[in-house]
């Protein structure tokens, strides 16, 4: 600090706060050896502050608010231009911030780990377990009432307007026959209500309360009644497992947790939507796999082949292709890879090319396929 | 600026001119510069870096404010904020998971999935938000210093929470009439707990000065919106009950009312929002001018309604101009990259199929849009700080006068408040406190 020699005789008035009260005290400030000396107006030294530890707490280029080190409560206010310029020149570390306490980063790492662990346990273990228990506790009447409401709104959403459910005397009888073949003696917690929606999509879905909706497109694309029956068996699997209710509860349980973590900065909405979609899709894939297994078992028990259902997955794949779903990106698909499902379903087939009692007669199948024309 | 300086620690000097006009010493450019880089970092780190942005901006704002020639200090750290937030996540996540599940289950079972029943989970959050806000305020106070002496807020979060809940219900059931009462009482509670060193704050003032301005707003709202709506509703019901021919009249009335609301609504909204803002500025002025420190130190707050309006309008103008510029640039890039593939892109938004977004053909067009969107958010956040938050703060500071500042000089130092929570709960619940 050879510049000090220049400032040996420099003196300036300042305002000193001793940190024990808010009362200020006029002082005279000058340089000592490697230190700043604060003198009272009566020329008595009050404090020596080491220049190396001197820190400025004020912002910008104007007056200084000095402190001997960041842990001190003492303050010195200086606005004399020459003194301010001198101190800035002589103390390069003036603007350096408070050093982070070493314990601080460790504490952060610990709580960070705790937070990650807690979130993982909650989202992937606690919420699913609770949701599954609770789904079984919902009174069946409440579930049926909810399902009936949801069918209207879901179907309306897909049809983009008033949903039209198909009905014809022969078609309805055929559908009832198919359902009966699969569910005779089956213990289901709610009565099944199977309908056909007038829409060209090749799809079917199950909602709470035993509501199952088959699409007209599915019936038209089916190569025979056993294929449609396979899809119906799959949806019945969802109903028996209470999947729609469980999934809704799981979503409710984890709702908002992601928003919690990402804070309230505006870009979060996109990330949250993405993450919640990811979560939902992983829940659903397990449910789909379980429903596949249920369908295979049910079909076999009722003396029906599972090969047609396997063929259905292959048709789906041909129609839509795997797209970017294969391999790593399959995490984002709500339905597990169609190849795997076809193979697993075909493997469960016990009939092969053998004889079996068809699920519908030819006339019944024609009537069902034409249920939307009636 | 006139300050009182004393010879010794007990302030034995002359009780000279003790009126002080606080100053604000920062610029919009400084705020924008500090905020922009940190906003971008915040977005890139999915929000993790926001604690550093908050801390830096608070330090800048606090030290830009000078009272009696001495700047305020903010001594909080980003790590304290971060740790506080993590603590909140652990506790809140558990509480929320249970509460949401329970309430959703009740909604499903007993309300049969009815819309209102599904909103029950909100009940879980509301009380926590109040509690969290008090703790966040406490942290802000405890980390503020002036002349080296600390401010503080005594513990009292639970009391605050119950009072907030109680007053919220009172205001709800009085259809909003009791709102000034809510404000005054909550302010009294919080102010009673505020400290500067060992000196206490007190909220003086009575209800009527607030209520008489509120009645203007509330009465206006009732007249302009409530009464016509109510009258229309009763007339509609009456017409329907009157039998045949009644339905036609009822429909015509309904259509007429809707047309009136649509036609008048932009102006109506403007008037309502303006009156509400005018009341809030009045309440701000009144409540803060009636806070007393140490028995004799108080402020006169003179912030004007039109100045506030000017700041909001000016800020909105700047933000929308910059926003349009950014949008224009992004669109230009998207057209250059995607070209004829716009058709494919728009169909994605129609079906909403998430997985289709990852199709490599569409990614090319999507990346500039996402990048532009995120950049725009960062720029908006920085512009908001620079053109709305900072000017409002500056206006509030520079239009105030502090009387009896020498009384404040008697304050003895306070101990460091070890509360580690640092407002993490409020942050996690999206109910943050303070300018940033």
CSV table of N, CA and C in Angstrom, one decimal, chain A residues 254-372:
chain,number,residue,atom,x,y,z
A,254,UNK,N,-50.5,-35.8,-6.2
A,254,UNK,CA,-49.2,-35.2,-6.6
A,254,UNK,C,-49.4,-33.8,-7.2
A,255,UNK,N,-50.7,-33.4,-7.4
A,255,UNK,CA,-50.9,-32.1,-8.0
A,255,UNK,C,-50.3,-31.0,-7.1
A,256,UNK,N,-49.7,-30.1,-7.7
A,256,UNK,CA,-49.2,-29.0,-7.0
A,256,UNK,C,-47.9,-29.2,-6.4
A,257,UNK,N,-47.5,-30.5,-6.2
A,257,UNK,CA,-46.1,-30.7,-5.6
A,257,UNK,C,-45.0,-30.2,-6.5
A,258,UNK,N,-45.3,-30.4,-7.8
A,258,UNK,CA,-44.2,-29.9,-8.8
A,258,UNK,C,-44.2,-28.4,-8.8
A,259,UNK,N,-45.4,-27.8,-8.7
A,259,UNK,CA,-45.5,-26.4,-8.7
A,259,UNK,C,-44.7,-25.8,-7.5
A,260,UNK,N,-44.8,-26.6,-6.4
A,260,UNK,CA,-44.1,-26.2,-5.2
A,260,UNK,C,-42.6,-26.1,-5.4
A,261,UNK,N,-42.1,-27.1,-6.1
A,261,UNK,CA,-40.7,-27.2,-6.2
A,261,UNK,C,-40.1,-26.1,-7.1
A,262,UNK,N,-40.9,-25.9,-8.2
A,262,UNK,CA,-40.3,-25.0,-9.2
A,262,UNK,C,-40.5,-23.5,-8.9
A,263,UNK,N,-41.2,-23.2,-7.8
A,263,UNK,CA,-41.4,-21.8,-7.4
A,263,UNK,C,-42.3,-21.1,-8.3
A,264,UNK,N,-42.5,-19.8,-8.1
A,264,UNK,CA,-43.5,-19.1,-8.8
A,264,UNK,C,-43.0,-18.3,-10.0
A,265,UNK,N,-41.8,-18.6,-10.5
A,265,UNK,CA,-41.4,-17.8,-11.7
A,265,UNK,C,-42.2,-18.3,-12.9
A,266,UNK,N,-42.5,-17.3,-13.8
A,266,UNK,CA,-43.5,-17.6,-14.8
A,266,UNK,C,-43.2,-18.7,-15.7
A,267,UNK,N,-42.0,-19.0,-16.0
A,267,UNK,CA,-41.6,-20.0,-17.0
A,267,UNK,C,-42.0,-21.4,-16.4
A,268,UNK,N,-42.3,-21.4,-15.1
A,268,UNK,CA,-42.6,-22.7,-14.5
A,268,UNK,C,-43.8,-23.4,-15.1
A,269,UNK,N,-44.8,-22.7,-15.5
A,269,UNK,CA,-46.0,-23.3,-16.0
A,269,UNK,C,-45.7,-24.4,-17.1
A,270,UNK,N,-44.8,-24.0,-18.0
A,270,UNK,CA,-44.5,-25.0,-19.1
A,270,UNK,C,-43.9,-26.2,-18.5
A,271,UNK,N,-42.9,-26.0,-17.6
A,271,UNK,CA,-42.2,-27.2,-17.0
A,271,UNK,C,-43.1,-28.0,-16.2
A,272,UNK,N,-44.0,-27.3,-15.4
A,272,UNK,CA,-44.9,-28.1,-14.6
A,272,UNK,C,-45.8,-29.0,-15.4
A,273,UNK,N,-46.4,-28.4,-16.5
A,273,UNK,CA,-47.3,-29.2,-17.3
A,273,UNK,C,-46.5,-30.4,-17.9
A,274,UNK,N,-45.3,-30.2,-18.3
A,274,UNK,CA,-44.5,-31.2,-18.9
A,274,UNK,C,-44.3,-32.3,-17.9
A,275,UNK,N,-43.9,-31.9,-16.7
A,275,UNK,CA,-43.5,-32.9,-15.6
A,275,UNK,C,-44.8,-33.7,-15.2
A,276,UNK,N,-45.9,-33.0,-15.1
A,276,UNK,CA,-47.1,-33.7,-14.6
A,276,UNK,C,-47.5,-34.7,-15.7
A,277,UNK,N,-47.4,-34.3,-17.0
A,277,UNK,CA,-47.7,-35.3,-18.1
A,277,UNK,C,-46.8,-36.5,-18.0
A,278,UNK,N,-45.5,-36.3,-17.7
A,278,UNK,CA,-44.6,-37.4,-17.5
A,278,UNK,C,-45.1,-38.3,-16.4
A,279,UNK,N,-45.4,-37.7,-15.3
A,279,UNK,CA,-45.8,-38.5,-14.1
A,279,UNK,C,-47.1,-39.3,-14.4
A,280,UNK,N,-48.0,-38.6,-15.0
A,280,UNK,CA,-49.3,-39.3,-15.3
A,280,UNK,C,-49.0,-40.5,-16.3
A,281,UNK,N,-48.2,-40.3,-17.3
A,281,UNK,CA,-48.0,-41.3,-18.2
A,281,UNK,C,-47.3,-42.5,-17.6
A,282,UNK,N,-46.4,-42.3,-16.6
A,282,UNK,CA,-45.8,-43.5,-16.0
A,282,UNK,C,-46.8,-44.3,-15.1
A,283,UNK,N,-47.7,-43.5,-14.4
A,283,UNK,CA,-48.7,-44.2,-13.7
A,283,UNK,C,-49.6,-45.1,-14.7
A,284,UNK,N,-49.9,-44.5,-15.8
A,284,UNK,CA,-50.8,-45.2,-16.7
A,284,UNK,C,-50.2,-46.4,-17.3
A,285,UNK,N,-48.9,-46.4,-17.6
A,285,UNK,CA,-48.4,-47.5,-18.3
A,285,UNK,C,-48.4,-48.8,-17.4
A,286,UNK,N,-48.2,-48.7,-16.1
A,286,UNK,CA,-48.4,-49.9,-15.3
A,286,UNK,C,-49.8,-50.4,-15.4
A,287,UNK,N,-50.8,-49.4,-15.3
A,287,UNK,CA,-52.2,-49.8,-15.3
A,287,UNK,C,-52.5,-50.5,-16.7
A,288,UNK,N,-52.0,-50.0,-17.8
A,288,UNK,CA,-52.2,-50.7,-19.1
A,288,UNK,C,-51.7,-52.1,-19.1
A,289,UNK,N,-50.5,-52.3,-18.6
A,289,UNK,CA,-49.9,-53.6,-18.6
A,289,UNK,C,-50.7,-54.6,-17.7
A,290,UNK,N,-51.2,-54.1,-16.6
A,290,UNK,CA,-52.0,-54.9,-15.7
A,290,UNK,C,-53.3,-55.3,-16.4
A,291,UNK,N,-53.9,-54.3,-17.1
A,291,UNK,CA,-55.1,-54.6,-17.8
A,291,UNK,C,-54.9,-55.6,-18.9
A,292,UNK,N,-53.8,-55.5,-19.6
A,292,UNK,CA,-53.4,-56.5,-20.6
A,292,UNK,C,-53.5,-57.9,-20.0
A,293,UNK,N,-52.8,-58.1,-18.9
A,293,UNK,CA,-52.7,-59.4,-18.2
A,293,UNK,C,-54.1,-59.9,-17.8
A,294,UNK,N,-54.9,-59.0,-17.3
A,294,UNK,CA,-56.3,-59.3,-16.9
A,294,UNK,C,-57.1,-59.8,-18.1
A,295,UNK,N,-57.0,-59.1,-19.2
A,295,UNK,CA,-57.7,-59.4,-20.4
A,295,UNK,C,-57.3,-60.8,-20.9
A,296,UNK,N,-56.0,-61.1,-20.9
A,296,UNK,CA,-55.5,-62.4,-21.4
A,296,UNK,C,-56.1,-63.5,-20.5
A,297,UNK,N,-56.1,-63.3,-19.2
A,297,UNK,CA,-56.6,-64.3,-18.3
A,297,UNK,C,-58.1,-64.5,-18.5
A,298,UNK,N,-58.8,-63.4,-18.6
A,298,UNK,CA,-60.3,-63.5,-18.7
A,298,UNK,C,-60.7,-64.2,-20.0
A,299,UNK,N,-60.0,-63.8,-21.1
A,299,UNK,CA,-60.4,-64.4,-22.4
A,299,UNK,C,-60.1,-65.9,-22.3
A,300,UNK,N,-59.0,-66.3,-21.7
A,300,UNK,CA,-58.7,-67.7,-21.6
A,300,UNK,C,-59.7,-68.5,-20.8
A,301,UNK,N,-60.1,-67.9,-19.6
A,301,UNK,CA,-61.1,-68.5,-18.7
A,301,UNK,C,-62.4,-68.7,-19.4
A,302,UNK,N,-62.7,-67.8,-20.3
A,302,UNK,CA,-64.0,-67.9,-21.0
A,302,UNK,C,-63.9,-68.7,-22.3
A,303,UNK,N,-62.7,-69.3,-22.5
A,303,UNK,CA,-62.6,-70.2,-23.7
A,303,UNK,C,-62.4,-69.4,-24.9
A,304,UNK,N,-61.8,-68.3,-24.9
A,304,UNK,CA,-61.6,-67.5,-26.1
A,304,UNK,C,-60.1,-67.3,-26.4
A,305,UNK,N,-59.8,-67.2,-27.7
A,305,UNK,CA,-58.3,-67.0,-28.0
A,305,UNK,C,-57.9,-65.6,-27.7
A,306,UNK,N,-56.6,-65.4,-27.4
A,306,UNK,CA,-56.1,-64.1,-27.1
A,306,UNK,C,-55.4,-63.5,-28.4
A,307,UNK,N,-55.2,-64.4,-29.3
A,307,UNK,CA,-54.4,-64.0,-30.5
A,307,UNK,C,-55.1,-62.8,-31.2
A,308,UNK,N,-56.4,-62.8,-31.3
A,308,UNK,CA,-57.0,-61.6,-32.0
A,308,UNK,C,-56.7,-60.3,-31.3
A,309,UNK,N,-56.6,-60.3,-30.0
A,309,UNK,CA,-56.2,-59.1,-29.3
A,309,UNK,C,-54.8,-58.7,-29.6
A,310,UNK,N,-53.9,-59.7,-29.7
A,310,UNK,CA,-52.5,-59.5,-30.1
A,310,UNK,C,-52.5,-58.9,-31.4
A,311,UNK,N,-53.3,-59.4,-32.3
A,311,UNK,CA,-53.4,-58.9,-33.7
A,311,UNK,C,-53.8,-57.4,-33.7
A,312,UNK,N,-54.7,-57.1,-32.8
A,312,UNK,CA,-55.2,-55.7,-32.7
A,312,UNK,C,-54.0,-54.8,-32.4
A,313,UNK,N,-53.2,-55.2,-31.4
A,313,UNK,CA,-52.0,-54.3,-31.1
A,313,UNK,C,-51.1,-54.1,-32.4
A,314,UNK,N,-51.0,-55.3,-33.1
A,314,UNK,CA,-50.2,-55.2,-34.3
A,314,UNK,C,-50.8,-54.2,-35.3
A,315,UNK,N,-52.1,-54.3,-35.5
A,315,UNK,CA,-52.8,-53.4,-36.4
A,315,UNK,C,-52.6,-51.9,-36.0
A,316,UNK,N,-52.7,-51.7,-34.7
A,316,UNK,CA,-52.5,-50.3,-34.1
A,316,UNK,C,-51.1,-49.8,-34.5
A,317,UNK,N,-50.2,-50.7,-34.4
A,317,UNK,CA,-48.8,-50.3,-34.7
A,317,UNK,C,-48.7,-50.0,-36.1
A,318,UNK,N,-49.3,-50.8,-37.0
A,318,UNK,CA,-49.2,-50.6,-38.4
A,318,UNK,C,-49.8,-49.2,-38.8
A,319,UNK,N,-51.0,-49.0,-38.1
A,319,UNK,CA,-51.7,-47.7,-38.5
A,319,UNK,C,-50.9,-46.5,-38.0
A,320,UNK,N,-50.4,-46.5,-36.8
A,320,UNK,CA,-49.8,-45.3,-36.3
A,320,UNK,C,-48.3,-45.3,-36.2
A,321,UNK,N,-47.8,-46.5,-36.3
A,321,UNK,CA,-46.3,-46.6,-36.2
A,321,UNK,C,-45.9,-46.2,-34.7
A,322,UNK,N,-44.7,-46.6,-34.4
A,322,UNK,CA,-44.2,-46.3,-33.0
A,322,UNK,C,-43.9,-44.9,-32.9
A,323,UNK,N,-43.5,-44.2,-34.1
A,323,UNK,CA,-43.2,-42.8,-34.0
A,323,UNK,C,-41.9,-42.7,-33.2
A,324,UNK,N,-41.8,-41.6,-32.5
A,324,UNK,CA,-40.6,-41.4,-31.7
A,324,UNK,C,-40.7,-42.1,-30.3
A,325,UNK,N,-41.5,-43.1,-30.2
A,325,UNK,CA,-41.8,-43.8,-28.9
A,325,UNK,C,-40.8,-44.9,-28.7
A,326,UNK,N,-40.1,-45.4,-29.7
A,326,UNK,CA,-39.3,-46.6,-29.4
A,326,UNK,C,-38.1,-46.2,-28.5
A,327,UNK,N,-37.7,-47.2,-27.8
A,327,UNK,CA,-36.5,-47.0,-26.9
A,327,UNK,C,-36.7,-46.0,-25.8
A,328,UNK,N,-35.8,-45.1,-25.7
A,328,UNK,CA,-35.7,-44.2,-24.6
A,328,UNK,C,-36.9,-43.3,-24.5
A,329,UNK,N,-37.5,-42.9,-25.6
A,329,UNK,CA,-38.6,-41.9,-25.6
A,329,UNK,C,-39.9,-42.6,-25.2
A,330,UNK,N,-39.9,-43.9,-25.0
A,330,UNK,CA,-41.1,-44.6,-24.7
A,330,UNK,C,-41.6,-44.2,-23.3
A,331,UNK,N,-40.8,-43.5,-22.6
A,331,UNK,CA,-41.2,-43.0,-21.2
A,331,UNK,C,-42.4,-42.1,-21.4
A,332,UNK,N,-42.4,-41.3,-22.5
A,332,UNK,CA,-43.5,-40.3,-22.6
A,332,UNK,C,-44.8,-40.9,-23.2
A,333,UNK,N,-44.7,-42.1,-23.7
A,333,UNK,CA,-45.9,-42.7,-24.3
A,333,UNK,C,-46.8,-43.2,-23.1
A,334,UNK,N,-48.1,-43.0,-23.2
A,334,UNK,CA,-48.9,-43.5,-22.1
A,334,UNK,C,-49.2,-44.9,-22.3
A,335,UNK,N,-49.0,-45.5,-23.4
A,335,UNK,CA,-49.2,-46.9,-23.6
A,335,UNK,C,-47.9,-47.6,-24.0
A,336,UNK,N,-47.6,-48.7,-23.2
A,336,UNK,CA,-46.3,-49.4,-23.5
A,336,UNK,C,-46.2,-49.8,-24.9
A,337,UNK,N,-45.0,-50.2,-25.3
A,337,UNK,CA,-44.8,-50.5,-26.7
A,337,UNK,C,-45.7,-51.6,-27.2
A,338,UNK,N,-46.3,-51.3,-28.4
A,338,UNK,CA,-47.3,-52.2,-28.9
A,338,UNK,C,-46.7,-53.6,-29.3
A,339,UNK,N,-45.5,-53.6,-29.7
A,339,UNK,CA,-44.8,-54.9,-30.0
A,339,UNK,C,-44.9,-55.8,-28.8
A,340,UNK,N,-44.4,-55.3,-27.7
A,340,UNK,CA,-44.3,-56.1,-26.4
A,340,UNK,C,-45.6,-56.6,-26.0
A,341,UNK,N,-46.6,-55.7,-26.2
A,341,UNK,CA,-48.0,-56.1,-25.7
A,341,UNK,C,-48.5,-57.2,-26.6
A,342,UNK,N,-48.3,-57.1,-27.9
A,342,UNK,CA,-48.7,-58.1,-28.8
A,342,UNK,C,-48.1,-59.5,-28.5
A,343,UNK,N,-46.8,-59.5,-28.3
A,343,UNK,CA,-46.1,-60.7,-28.0
A,343,UNK,C,-46.6,-61.3,-26.7
A,344,UNK,N,-46.7,-60.5,-25.6
A,344,UNK,CA,-47.2,-61.0,-24.3
A,344,UNK,C,-48.6,-61.6,-24.4
A,345,UNK,N,-49.5,-60.9,-25.2
A,345,UNK,CA,-50.8,-61.3,-25.3
A,345,UNK,C,-50.9,-62.6,-26.1
A,346,UNK,N,-50.1,-62.7,-27.2
A,346,UNK,CA,-50.2,-63.9,-28.0
A,346,UNK,C,-49.6,-65.1,-27.2
A,347,UNK,N,-48.7,-64.9,-26.4
A,347,UNK,CA,-48.1,-66.0,-25.6
A,347,UNK,C,-49.1,-66.6,-24.7
A,348,UNK,N,-50.1,-65.8,-24.2
A,348,UNK,CA,-51.1,-66.4,-23.3
A,348,UNK,C,-52.2,-67.2,-24.0
A,349,UNK,N,-52.1,-67.2,-25.3
A,349,UNK,CA,-53.2,-67.9,-26.1
A,349,UNK,C,-53.1,-69.4,-25.8
A,350,UNK,N,-54.3,-70.0,-25.5
A,350,UNK,CA,-54.3,-71.4,-25.2
A,350,UNK,C,-55.0,-72.2,-26.3
A,351,UNK,N,-55.6,-71.4,-27.2
A,351,UNK,CA,-56.5,-72.1,-28.2
A,351,UNK,C,-55.8,-72.3,-29.5
A,352,UNK,N,-54.9,-71.3,-29.9
A,352,UNK,CA,-54.2,-71.4,-31.1
A,352,UNK,C,-55.1,-71.5,-32.3
A,353,UNK,N,-54.9,-72.6,-33.1
A,353,UNK,CA,-55.8,-72.7,-34.3
A,353,UNK,C,-57.0,-73.6,-34.0
A,354,UNK,N,-57.1,-74.0,-32.7
A,354,UNK,CA,-58.2,-75.0,-32.3
A,354,UNK,C,-59.6,-74.4,-32.4
A,355,UNK,N,-60.6,-75.2,-32.0
A,355,UNK,CA,-62.0,-74.8,-32.0
A,355,UNK,C,-62.3,-74.1,-30.7
A,356,UNK,N,-63.3,-73.2,-30.8
A,356,UNK,CA,-63.8,-72.5,-29.6
A,356,UNK,C,-65.2,-72.0,-29.9
A,357,UNK,N,-65.9,-71.8,-28.9
A,357,UNK,CA,-67.3,-71.2,-29.1
A,357,UNK,C,-67.1,-69.7,-29.3
A,358,UNK,N,-67.5,-69.3,-30.6
A,358,UNK,CA,-67.3,-67.8,-30.9
A,358,UNK,C,-68.1,-67.0,-29.9
A,359,UNK,N,-67.6,-65.8,-29.7
A,359,UNK,CA,-68.3,-64.9,-28.7
A,359,UNK,C,-69.6,-64.4,-29.3
A,360,UNK,N,-69.7,-64.1,-30.6
A,360,UNK,CA,-70.9,-63.7,-31.2
A,360,UNK,C,-71.1,-64.5,-32.5
A,361,UNK,N,-72.4,-64.8,-32.8
A,361,UNK,CA,-72.7,-65.4,-34.1
A,361,UNK,C,-72.4,-64.4,-35.2
A,362,UNK,N,-72.4,-64.9,-36.5
A,362,UNK,CA,-72.1,-63.9,-37.6
A,362,UNK,C,-73.2,-62.8,-37.6
A,363,UNK,N,-74.5,-63.2,-37.5
A,363,UNK,CA,-75.5,-62.2,-37.5
A,363,UNK,C,-75.4,-61.2,-36.4
A,364,UNK,N,-75.0,-61.7,-35.2
A,364,UNK,CA,-74.9,-60.8,-34.1
A,364,UNK,C,-73.7,-59.8,-34.3
A,365,UNK,N,-72.6,-60.3,-34.9
A,365,UNK,CA,-71.5,-59.5,-35.2
A,365,UNK,C,-71.8,-58.4,-36.2
A,366,UNK,N,-72.6,-58.8,-37.3
A,366,UNK,CA,-73.0,-57.8,-38.2
A,366,UNK,C,-73.8,-56.7,-37.6
A,367,UNK,N,-74.8,-57.2,-36.7
A,367,UNK,CA,-75.6,-56.2,-36.0
A,367,UNK,C,-74.8,-55.3,-35.2
A,368,UNK,N,-73.8,-55.8,-34.5
A,368,UNK,CA,-73.0,-54.9,-33.6
A,368,UNK,C,-72.2,-53.9,-34.4
A,369,UNK,N,-71.7,-54.4,-35.5
A,369,UNK,CA,-70.9,-53.5,-36.4
A,369,UNK,C,-71.7,-52.3,-36.9
A,370,UNK,N,-73.1,-52.7,-37.1
A,370,UNK,CA,-73.9,-51.7,-37.7
A,370,UNK,C,-74.8,-50.9,-36.6
A,371,UNK,N,-74.4,-51.0,-35.4
A,371,UNK,CA,-75.2,-50.4,-34.3
A,371,UNK,C,-75.4,-48.9,-34.5
A,372,UNK,N,-74.4,-48.3,-35.2
A,372,UNK,CA,-74.5,-46.8,-35.3
A,372,UNK,C,-75.4,-46.4,-36.5
